Short mmCIF file of C-alpha atoms in Angstrom, two decimals:
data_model
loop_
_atom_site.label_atom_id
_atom_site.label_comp_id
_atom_site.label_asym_id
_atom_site.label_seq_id
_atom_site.Cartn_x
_atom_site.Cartn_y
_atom_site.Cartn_z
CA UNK X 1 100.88 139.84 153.54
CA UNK X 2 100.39 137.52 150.72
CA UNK X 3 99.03 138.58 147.74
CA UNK X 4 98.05 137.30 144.07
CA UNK X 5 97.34 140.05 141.54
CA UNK X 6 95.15 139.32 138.35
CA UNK X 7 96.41 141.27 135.79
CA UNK X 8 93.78 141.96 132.65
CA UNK X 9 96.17 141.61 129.27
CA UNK X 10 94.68 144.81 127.88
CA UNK X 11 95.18 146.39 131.54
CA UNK X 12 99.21 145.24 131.51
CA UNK X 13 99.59 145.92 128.02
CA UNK X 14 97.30 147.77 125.74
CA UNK X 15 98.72 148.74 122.59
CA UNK X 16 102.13 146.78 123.70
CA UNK X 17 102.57 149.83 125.98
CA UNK X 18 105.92 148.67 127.04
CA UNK X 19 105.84 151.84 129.94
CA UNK X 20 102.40 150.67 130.99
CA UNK X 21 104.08 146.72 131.42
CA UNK X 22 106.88 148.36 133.18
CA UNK X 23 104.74 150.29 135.80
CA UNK X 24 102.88 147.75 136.94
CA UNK X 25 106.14 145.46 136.93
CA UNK X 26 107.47 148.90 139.36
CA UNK X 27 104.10 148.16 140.93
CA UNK X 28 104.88 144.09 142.05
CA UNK X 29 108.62 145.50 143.07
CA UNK X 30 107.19 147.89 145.77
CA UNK X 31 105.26 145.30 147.32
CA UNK X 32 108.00 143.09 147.60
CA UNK X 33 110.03 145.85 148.97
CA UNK X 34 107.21 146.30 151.45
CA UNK X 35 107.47 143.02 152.38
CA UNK X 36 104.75 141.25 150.52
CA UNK X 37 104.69 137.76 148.93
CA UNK X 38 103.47 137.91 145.53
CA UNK X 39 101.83 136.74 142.91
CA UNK X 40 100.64 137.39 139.63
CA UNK X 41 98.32 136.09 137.12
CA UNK X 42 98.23 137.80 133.49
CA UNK X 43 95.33 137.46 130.94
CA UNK X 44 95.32 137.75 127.14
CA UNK X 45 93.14 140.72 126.20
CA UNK X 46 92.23 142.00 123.09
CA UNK X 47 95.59 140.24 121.33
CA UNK X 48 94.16 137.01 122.61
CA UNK X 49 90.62 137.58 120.92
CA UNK X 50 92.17 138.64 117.72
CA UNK X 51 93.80 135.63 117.21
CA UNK X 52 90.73 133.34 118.74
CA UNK X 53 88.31 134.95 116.60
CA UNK X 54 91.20 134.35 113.07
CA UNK X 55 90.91 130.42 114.48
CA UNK X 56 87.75 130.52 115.02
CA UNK X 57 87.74 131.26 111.53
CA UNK X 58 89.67 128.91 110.67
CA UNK X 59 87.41 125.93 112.02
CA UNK X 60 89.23 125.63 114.76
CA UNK X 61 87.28 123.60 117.97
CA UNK X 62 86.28 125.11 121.44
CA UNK X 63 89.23 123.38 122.96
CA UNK X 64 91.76 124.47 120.26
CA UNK X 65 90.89 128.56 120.71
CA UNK X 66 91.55 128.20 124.57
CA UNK X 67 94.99 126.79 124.05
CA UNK X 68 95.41 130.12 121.92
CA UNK X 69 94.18 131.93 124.43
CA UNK X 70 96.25 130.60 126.75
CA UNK X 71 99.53 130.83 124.78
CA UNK X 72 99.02 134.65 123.95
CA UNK X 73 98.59 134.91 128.16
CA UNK X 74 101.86 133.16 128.90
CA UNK X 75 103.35 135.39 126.14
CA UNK X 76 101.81 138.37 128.04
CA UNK X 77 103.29 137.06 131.21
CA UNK X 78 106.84 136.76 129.60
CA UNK X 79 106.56 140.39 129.44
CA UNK X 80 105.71 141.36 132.80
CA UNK X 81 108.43 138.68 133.67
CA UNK X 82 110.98 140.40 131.55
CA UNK X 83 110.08 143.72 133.09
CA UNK X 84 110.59 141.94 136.83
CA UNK X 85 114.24 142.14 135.95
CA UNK X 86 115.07 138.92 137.75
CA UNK X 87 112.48 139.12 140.91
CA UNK X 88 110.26 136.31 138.93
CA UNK X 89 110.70 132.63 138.01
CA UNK X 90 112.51 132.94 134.74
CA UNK X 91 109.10 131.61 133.33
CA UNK X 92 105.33 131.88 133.33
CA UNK X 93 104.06 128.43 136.32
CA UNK X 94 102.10 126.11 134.10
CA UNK X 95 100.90 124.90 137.22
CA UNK X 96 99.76 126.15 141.09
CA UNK X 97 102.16 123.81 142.42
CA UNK X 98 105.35 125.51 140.45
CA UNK X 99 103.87 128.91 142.02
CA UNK X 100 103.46 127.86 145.02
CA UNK X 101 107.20 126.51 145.43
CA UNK X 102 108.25 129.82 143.61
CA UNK X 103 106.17 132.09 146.32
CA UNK X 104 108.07 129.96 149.04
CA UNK X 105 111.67 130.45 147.81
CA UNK X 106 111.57 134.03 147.54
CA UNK X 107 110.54 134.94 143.65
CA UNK X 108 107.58 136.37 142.38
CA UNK X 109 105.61 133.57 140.55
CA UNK X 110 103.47 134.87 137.38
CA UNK X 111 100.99 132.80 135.70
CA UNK X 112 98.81 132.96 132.75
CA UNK X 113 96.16 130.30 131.75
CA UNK X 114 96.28 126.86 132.77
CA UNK X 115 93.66 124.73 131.01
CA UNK X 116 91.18 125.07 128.15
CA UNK X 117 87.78 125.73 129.80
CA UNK X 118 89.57 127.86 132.52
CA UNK X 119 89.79 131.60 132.11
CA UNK X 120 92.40 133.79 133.90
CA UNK X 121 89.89 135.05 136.26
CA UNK X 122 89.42 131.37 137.89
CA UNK X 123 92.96 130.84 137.78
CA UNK X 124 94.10 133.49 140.02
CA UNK X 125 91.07 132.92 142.37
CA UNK X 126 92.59 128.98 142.36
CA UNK X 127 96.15 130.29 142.73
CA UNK X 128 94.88 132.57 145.62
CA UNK X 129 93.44 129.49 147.14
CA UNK X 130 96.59 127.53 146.91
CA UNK X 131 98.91 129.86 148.12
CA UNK X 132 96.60 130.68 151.11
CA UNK X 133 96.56 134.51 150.32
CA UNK X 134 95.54 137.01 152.28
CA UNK X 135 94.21 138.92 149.43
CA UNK X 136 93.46 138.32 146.06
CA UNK X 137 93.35 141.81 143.48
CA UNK X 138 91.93 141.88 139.95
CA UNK X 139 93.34 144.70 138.17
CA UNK X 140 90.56 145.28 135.64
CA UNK X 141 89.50 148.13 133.43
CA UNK X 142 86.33 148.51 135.25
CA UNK X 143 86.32 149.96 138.67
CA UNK X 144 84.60 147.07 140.21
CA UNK X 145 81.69 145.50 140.40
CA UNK X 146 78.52 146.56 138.89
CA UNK X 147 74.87 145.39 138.72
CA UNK X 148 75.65 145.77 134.91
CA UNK X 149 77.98 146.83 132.31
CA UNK X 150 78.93 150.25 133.08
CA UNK X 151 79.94 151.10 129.62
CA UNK X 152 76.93 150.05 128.14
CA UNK X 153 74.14 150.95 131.23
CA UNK X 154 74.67 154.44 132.34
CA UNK X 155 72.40 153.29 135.65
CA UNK X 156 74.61 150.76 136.30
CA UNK X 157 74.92 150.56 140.52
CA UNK X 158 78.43 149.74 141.90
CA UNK X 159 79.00 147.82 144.56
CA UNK X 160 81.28 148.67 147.81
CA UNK X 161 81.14 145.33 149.47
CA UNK X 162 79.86 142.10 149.05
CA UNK X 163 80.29 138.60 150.52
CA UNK X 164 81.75 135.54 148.56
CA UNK X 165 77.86 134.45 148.58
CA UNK X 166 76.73 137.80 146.75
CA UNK X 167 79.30 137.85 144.24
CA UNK X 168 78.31 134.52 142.98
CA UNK X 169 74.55 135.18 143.62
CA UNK X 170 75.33 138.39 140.63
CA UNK X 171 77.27 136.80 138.40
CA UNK X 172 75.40 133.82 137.79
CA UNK X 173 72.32 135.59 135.25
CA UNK X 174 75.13 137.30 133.91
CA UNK X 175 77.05 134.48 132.95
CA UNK X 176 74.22 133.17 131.20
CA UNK X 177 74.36 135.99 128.14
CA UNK X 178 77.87 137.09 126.33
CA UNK X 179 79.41 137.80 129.39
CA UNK X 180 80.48 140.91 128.99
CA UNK X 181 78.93 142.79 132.06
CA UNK X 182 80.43 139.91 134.23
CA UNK X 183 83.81 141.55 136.71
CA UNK X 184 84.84 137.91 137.02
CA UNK X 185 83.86 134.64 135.57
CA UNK X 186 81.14 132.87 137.22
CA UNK X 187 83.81 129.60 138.48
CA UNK X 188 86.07 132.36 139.48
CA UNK X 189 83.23 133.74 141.98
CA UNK X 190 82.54 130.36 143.09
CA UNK X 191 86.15 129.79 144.07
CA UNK X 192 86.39 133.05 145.88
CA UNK X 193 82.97 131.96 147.78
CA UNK X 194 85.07 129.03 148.69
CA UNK X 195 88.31 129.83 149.69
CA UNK X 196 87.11 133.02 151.41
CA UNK X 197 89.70 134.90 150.50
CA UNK X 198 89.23 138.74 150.99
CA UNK X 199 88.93 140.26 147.28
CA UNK X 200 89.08 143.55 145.66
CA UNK X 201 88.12 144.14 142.26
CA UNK X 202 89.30 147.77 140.93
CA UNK X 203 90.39 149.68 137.77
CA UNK X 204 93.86 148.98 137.49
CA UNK X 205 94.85 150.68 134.56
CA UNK X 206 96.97 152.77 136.96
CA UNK X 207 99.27 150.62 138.83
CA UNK X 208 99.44 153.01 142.13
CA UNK X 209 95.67 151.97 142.63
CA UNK X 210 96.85 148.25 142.93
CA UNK X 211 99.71 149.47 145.36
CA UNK X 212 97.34 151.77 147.27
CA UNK X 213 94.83 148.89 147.87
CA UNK X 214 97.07 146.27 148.84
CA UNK X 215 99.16 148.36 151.81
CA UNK X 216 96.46 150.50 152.86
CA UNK X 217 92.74 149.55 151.66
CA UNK X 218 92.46 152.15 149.84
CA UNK X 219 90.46 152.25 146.64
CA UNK X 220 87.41 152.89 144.84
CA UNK X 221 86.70 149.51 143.73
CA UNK X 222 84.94 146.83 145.07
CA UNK X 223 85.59 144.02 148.53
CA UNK X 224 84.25 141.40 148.58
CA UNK X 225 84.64 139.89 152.02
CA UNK X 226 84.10 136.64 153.99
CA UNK X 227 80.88 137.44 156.19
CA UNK X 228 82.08 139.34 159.73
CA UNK X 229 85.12 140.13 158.42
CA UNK X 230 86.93 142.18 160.53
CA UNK X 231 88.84 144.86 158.03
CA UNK X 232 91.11 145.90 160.76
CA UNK X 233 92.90 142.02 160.37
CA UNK X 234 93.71 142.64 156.89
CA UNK X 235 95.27 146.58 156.87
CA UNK X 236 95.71 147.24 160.86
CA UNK X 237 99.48 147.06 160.55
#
């Protein structure tokens, strides 16, 4: 199975947990070892909009804070690189085609952003694309996808499974306020629409959820699957 994990920089590293960076590093290494291709997509997290909101402050333009953004991701993708111990590419891809060729010689390629206007979210669901992936996991602090923000709207519904369609058909009026109820970015839904590419969005603030999803199915989250999907294709092993 192929996979590409998105990583939330406050899921991989909260605090600068370096134990938290290292489990879900232990997390990758037992899917290689179960004989998974994979790949991995970090974002910035709160570090990231710490130092976008001093620019911002700063004067600093639109296009300027998402190249901080994006540095502060590859910086959080040097860790989870570092805790790899030598089963990544020595460095964050700046591009899909540098993950790709690092998926096909053996190593695990990890990725932050890519371009301003661009969030992590879209580039994983891009990267999935590329790569051809059989599944595509964002590791999020939310367990899945809701019809709003579950820490703000105790009534909040979550969803078990949605199409590509659905997903996009949700996020759009969401995307239109702050953004902050959204799972995934609105281009990020778009691309999963396209690719099809079976998803699952889930809390992954515990690495062994990511690991017990990806072999088995097995989660709480969210799928969001291509319509008549068959699930047996995907875990029937």
């Amino acid at each position: 199975m192929r996979v590409v994990i998105s990583i939330g920089g406050s899921v991989l590293a909260p605090d600068l947990d370096t134990d938290h960076v290292a489990g879900h590093a232990s997390a990758v290494e037992r899917l290689v070892d179960d004989g998974c291709e994979v790949g991995a997509v970090v974002g910035g997290g709160g570090v990231a909009r710490d130092y976008i909101d001093a620019a911002r402050g700063l004067g600093a333009n639109e296009v300027q804070l998402d190249q901080i953004g994006i540095d502060v991701t590859r910086i959080n993708a040097r860790l989870l690189i570092a805790a790899l111990a030598g089963l990544s590419a020595p460095s964050p891809a700046h591009e899909y085609e540098e993950a790709g060729e690092a998926l096909r010689r053996g190593d695990v390629p990890v990725m932050g952003g890519v371009m301003p206007g661009q969030t992590t979210d879209a580039v994983a669901a891009a990267l999935a694309e590329y790569v051809d992936a059989d599944l595509l996991v964002y590791a999020t602090s939310v367990d899945g996808v809701f019809s709003a923000d579950p820490n703000g709207d105790g009534s909040a519904e979550q969803y078990d499974r949605l199409t590509g369609t659905e997903l996009v058909d949700l996020i759009t009026p969401m995307s239109r306020g702050a953004g902050a109820s959204a799972p995934v970015d609105l281009l990020a839904a778009k691309l999963i629409e396209r690719s099809k590419v079976r998803t699952v969005v889930l809390d992954g603030t515990d690495p062994d959820r990511v690991v017990s999803a990806v072999l088995d199915g097995d989660h709480s989250g969210t799928d969001i699957v291509p319509a008549g999907c068959n699930d047996a294709g995907l875990w029937g092993r």
